[in-house]
Every structure is written in C-alpha cells, then in structure tokens.
GROMACS .gro file of C-alpha atoms in nm:
model
  128
    1MET     CA    1   0.015   0.026   0.018
    2LYS     CA    2   0.300   0.236   0.061
    3GLU     CA    3   0.444   0.240  -0.275
    4LYS     CA    4   0.088   0.335  -0.391
    5LEU     CA    5   0.034   0.550  -0.202
    6LEU     CA    6   0.394   0.708  -0.261
    7GLU     CA    7   0.313   0.704  -0.648
    8LEU     CA    8   0.011   0.860  -0.600
    9HIS     CA    9   0.155   1.205  -0.471
   10GLN     CA   10   0.244   1.259  -0.826
   11ASN     CA   11  -0.137   1.317  -0.909
   12SER     CA   12  -0.169   1.572  -0.638
   13TYR     CA   13  -0.219   1.926  -0.735
   14VAL     CA   14  -0.054   2.166  -0.448
   15PRO     CA   15   0.082   2.467  -0.638
   16ILE     CA   16   0.015   2.663  -0.298
   17SER     CA   17   0.145   2.444  -0.049
   18HIS     CA   18   0.391   2.187  -0.224
   19PHE     CA   19   0.261   1.959   0.003
   20PRO     CA   20   0.121   1.630  -0.138
   21VAL     CA   21  -0.095   1.364  -0.002
   22SER     CA   22  -0.245   1.052  -0.050
   23ALA     CA   23  -0.544   0.817   0.065
   24CYS     CA   24  -0.679   0.494  -0.005
   25VAL     CA   25  -1.030   0.342   0.138
   26VAL     CA   26  -1.059  -0.038   0.134
   27LEU     CA   27  -1.438  -0.156   0.139
   28LYS     CA   28  -1.530  -0.491   0.309
   29ASN     CA   29  -1.541  -0.632  -0.064
   30GLY     CA   30  -1.166  -0.522  -0.103
   31GLU     CA   31  -1.223  -0.284  -0.364
   32GLU     CA   32  -0.986   0.014  -0.321
   33PHE     CA   33  -1.031   0.393  -0.413
   34PHE     CA   34  -0.799   0.662  -0.430
   35GLY     CA   35  -0.778   1.048  -0.368
   36VAL     CA   36  -0.522   1.313  -0.379
   37ASN     CA   37  -0.544   1.649  -0.200
   38VAL     CA   38  -0.624   1.926  -0.460
   39GLU     CA   39  -0.572   2.292  -0.368
   40ASP     CA   40  -0.632   2.615  -0.528
   41ALA     CA   41  -0.546   2.968  -0.497
   42SER     CA   42  -0.875   3.052  -0.242
   43THR     CA   43  -0.753   2.767  -0.026
   44ARG     CA   44  -1.080   2.709   0.054
   45ALA     CA   45  -1.222   2.552  -0.228
   46GLY     CA   46  -1.000   2.253  -0.319
   47THR     CA   47  -1.026   1.867  -0.124
   48CYS     CA   48  -0.808   1.671   0.086
   49ALA     CA   49  -0.680   1.322   0.022
   50GLU     CA   50  -0.885   1.149   0.260
   51ARG     CA   51  -1.230   1.310   0.155
   52ALA     CA   52  -1.153   1.253  -0.215
   53ALA     CA   53  -1.059   0.881  -0.172
   54ILE     CA   54  -1.392   0.844   0.049
   55PHE     CA   55  -1.635   1.059  -0.195
   56ASN     CA   56  -1.490   0.799  -0.539
   57ALA     CA   57  -1.575   0.561  -0.288
   58ILE     CA   58  -1.923   0.676  -0.278
   59THR     CA   59  -1.966   0.801  -0.621
   60ALA     CA   60  -1.929   0.452  -0.733
   61GLY     CA   61  -2.183   0.342  -0.509
   62ALA     CA   62  -2.048   0.229  -0.178
   63LYS     CA   63  -2.269   0.335   0.128
   64LYS     CA   64  -2.194   0.342   0.521
   65GLY     CA   65  -2.076   0.070   0.657
   66ASP     CA   66  -1.906  -0.100   0.342
   67PHE     CA   67  -1.598   0.086   0.445
   68GLN     CA   68  -1.340  -0.082   0.583
   69THR     CA   69  -0.968   0.065   0.648
   70LEU     CA   70  -0.847   0.432   0.557
   71HIS     CA   71  -0.440   0.417   0.403
   72ILE     CA   72  -0.338   0.813   0.416
   73MET     CA   73   0.045   0.918   0.318
   74THR     CA   74   0.200   1.274   0.322
   75SER     CA   75   0.493   1.403   0.170
   76SER     CA   76   0.655   1.461   0.523
   77LYS     CA   77   0.899   1.263   0.684
   78GLU     CA   78   0.672   1.235   0.978
   79VAL     CA   79   0.359   1.030   0.986
   80GLY     CA   80   0.074   1.290   0.930
   81MET     CA   81  -0.274   1.281   1.065
   82PRO     CA   82  -0.627   1.328   0.914
   83CYS     CA   83  -0.718   1.722   0.946
   84PHE     CA   84  -1.057   1.746   1.220
   85VAL     CA   85  -1.290   1.839   0.847
   86CYS     CA   86  -1.169   1.506   0.722
   87ARG     CA   87  -1.213   1.280   1.059
   88GLN     CA   88  -1.553   1.437   1.027
   89MET     CA   89  -1.626   1.252   0.772
   90ILE     CA   90  -1.443   0.937   0.837
   91SER     CA   91  -1.610   0.941   1.096
   92GLU     CA   92  -1.975   0.970   0.964
   93VAL     CA   93  -1.908   0.693   0.700
   94PHE     CA   94  -1.685   0.459   0.912
   95GLU     CA   95  -1.757   0.234   1.183
   96LYS     CA   96  -1.623   0.287   1.490
   97GLU     CA   97  -1.378   0.006   1.518
   98ALA     CA   98  -1.288   0.064   1.156
   99MET     CA   99  -0.880   0.094   1.094
  100VAL     CA  100  -0.681   0.426   0.957
  101TYR     CA  101  -0.343   0.367   0.857
  102CYS     CA  102  -0.120   0.692   0.864
  103TYR     CA  103   0.265   0.666   0.693
  104GLY     CA  104   0.538   0.846   0.671
  105ARG     CA  105   0.761   0.831   0.377
  106ASP     CA  106   1.050   0.643   0.558
  107GLY     CA  107   0.811   0.370   0.625
  108GLN     CA  108   0.652   0.411   0.964
  109VAL     CA  109   0.330   0.354   1.043
  110ILE     CA  110   0.096   0.491   1.324
  111LYS     CA  111  -0.288   0.280   1.329
  112HIS     CA  112  -0.599   0.438   1.517
  113THR     CA  113  -0.944   0.287   1.490
  114VAL     CA  114  -1.205   0.535   1.377
  115GLU     CA  115  -1.331   0.576   1.775
  116GLU     CA  116  -0.919   0.672   1.919
  117LEU     CA  117  -0.899   0.916   1.587
  118CYS     CA  118  -1.280   1.056   1.619
  119PRO     CA  119  -1.366   0.993   2.044
  120TYR     CA  120  -1.665   1.266   2.000
  121PRO     CA  121  -1.787   1.275   1.661
  122PHE     CA  122  -2.078   1.502   1.552
  123THR     CA  123  -2.353   1.273   1.444
  124GLU     CA  124  -2.689   1.259   1.273
  125ASP     CA  125  -2.845   1.249   1.640
  126ASP     CA  126  -2.664   1.588   1.732
  127LEU     CA  127  -2.912   1.720   1.465
  128LYS     CA  128  -3.258   1.643   1.635
   0.00000   0.00000   0.00000
C-alpha cells in the first residue's frame, strides 16, 4: 500500500503548499478507491486526499457500513494525521472499529481506530 500511496503523490495538485497527500479507502469487499489533495488559489475550495478517496468510493456506490480501512500518506518524513474536517467525514461513513493507517515516507506507520481518532463525533443524532 505504501508504494501505491507514494506513487499517487505525483497526481496531487498542490501549487501553493507543495505538500502532496494521498489516500486509499478499502471497502469490505476489497475494492480500493484513491484520492489526492487538490488545492486552488483561494485555499478554501480544494479538498483533502482522505475526503477525495471517500467521495470516489461513494460516487461508485459505496454506502455507510461498506468501508473497511483508510490509508493515508503525506509527503513529510513524519507520519501525518487527518485534519478535523476529514475526521468528521471518516466518522460518518466508517464504523468506529475501522482502522486508519497513517504512513510516513520513511516507512513508519501509526494506526488508530476511527473511535480513537474521533472520540466525540458530531453525528446525525446531534441534529435532533
């Protein structure tokens, strides 16, 4: 998986930060969906790699409950974690026991459950 994520960095569109990020969602049926971060000059209209991968899976028909694991790699030597906007999306479509793997370029990996990354999620129940 690390090699695929590193190769995907070439597809990131990061003219401002020059900080590629790639992600892969793996569904319970084994299907993989990839995403990269995409920036624009306003910096607000772009998207993170994690959400791009999730949106690609949903576009292909994936539903809440279909998601098994998420893999993320930044261009940093250090392991990067998902931003809080991405954590919100992750907490909405992944089960709380699902695993999130965060890779550093030099081979290190940190893994957390969704519940560990998002201990107090904002859910649809909060809208009632």
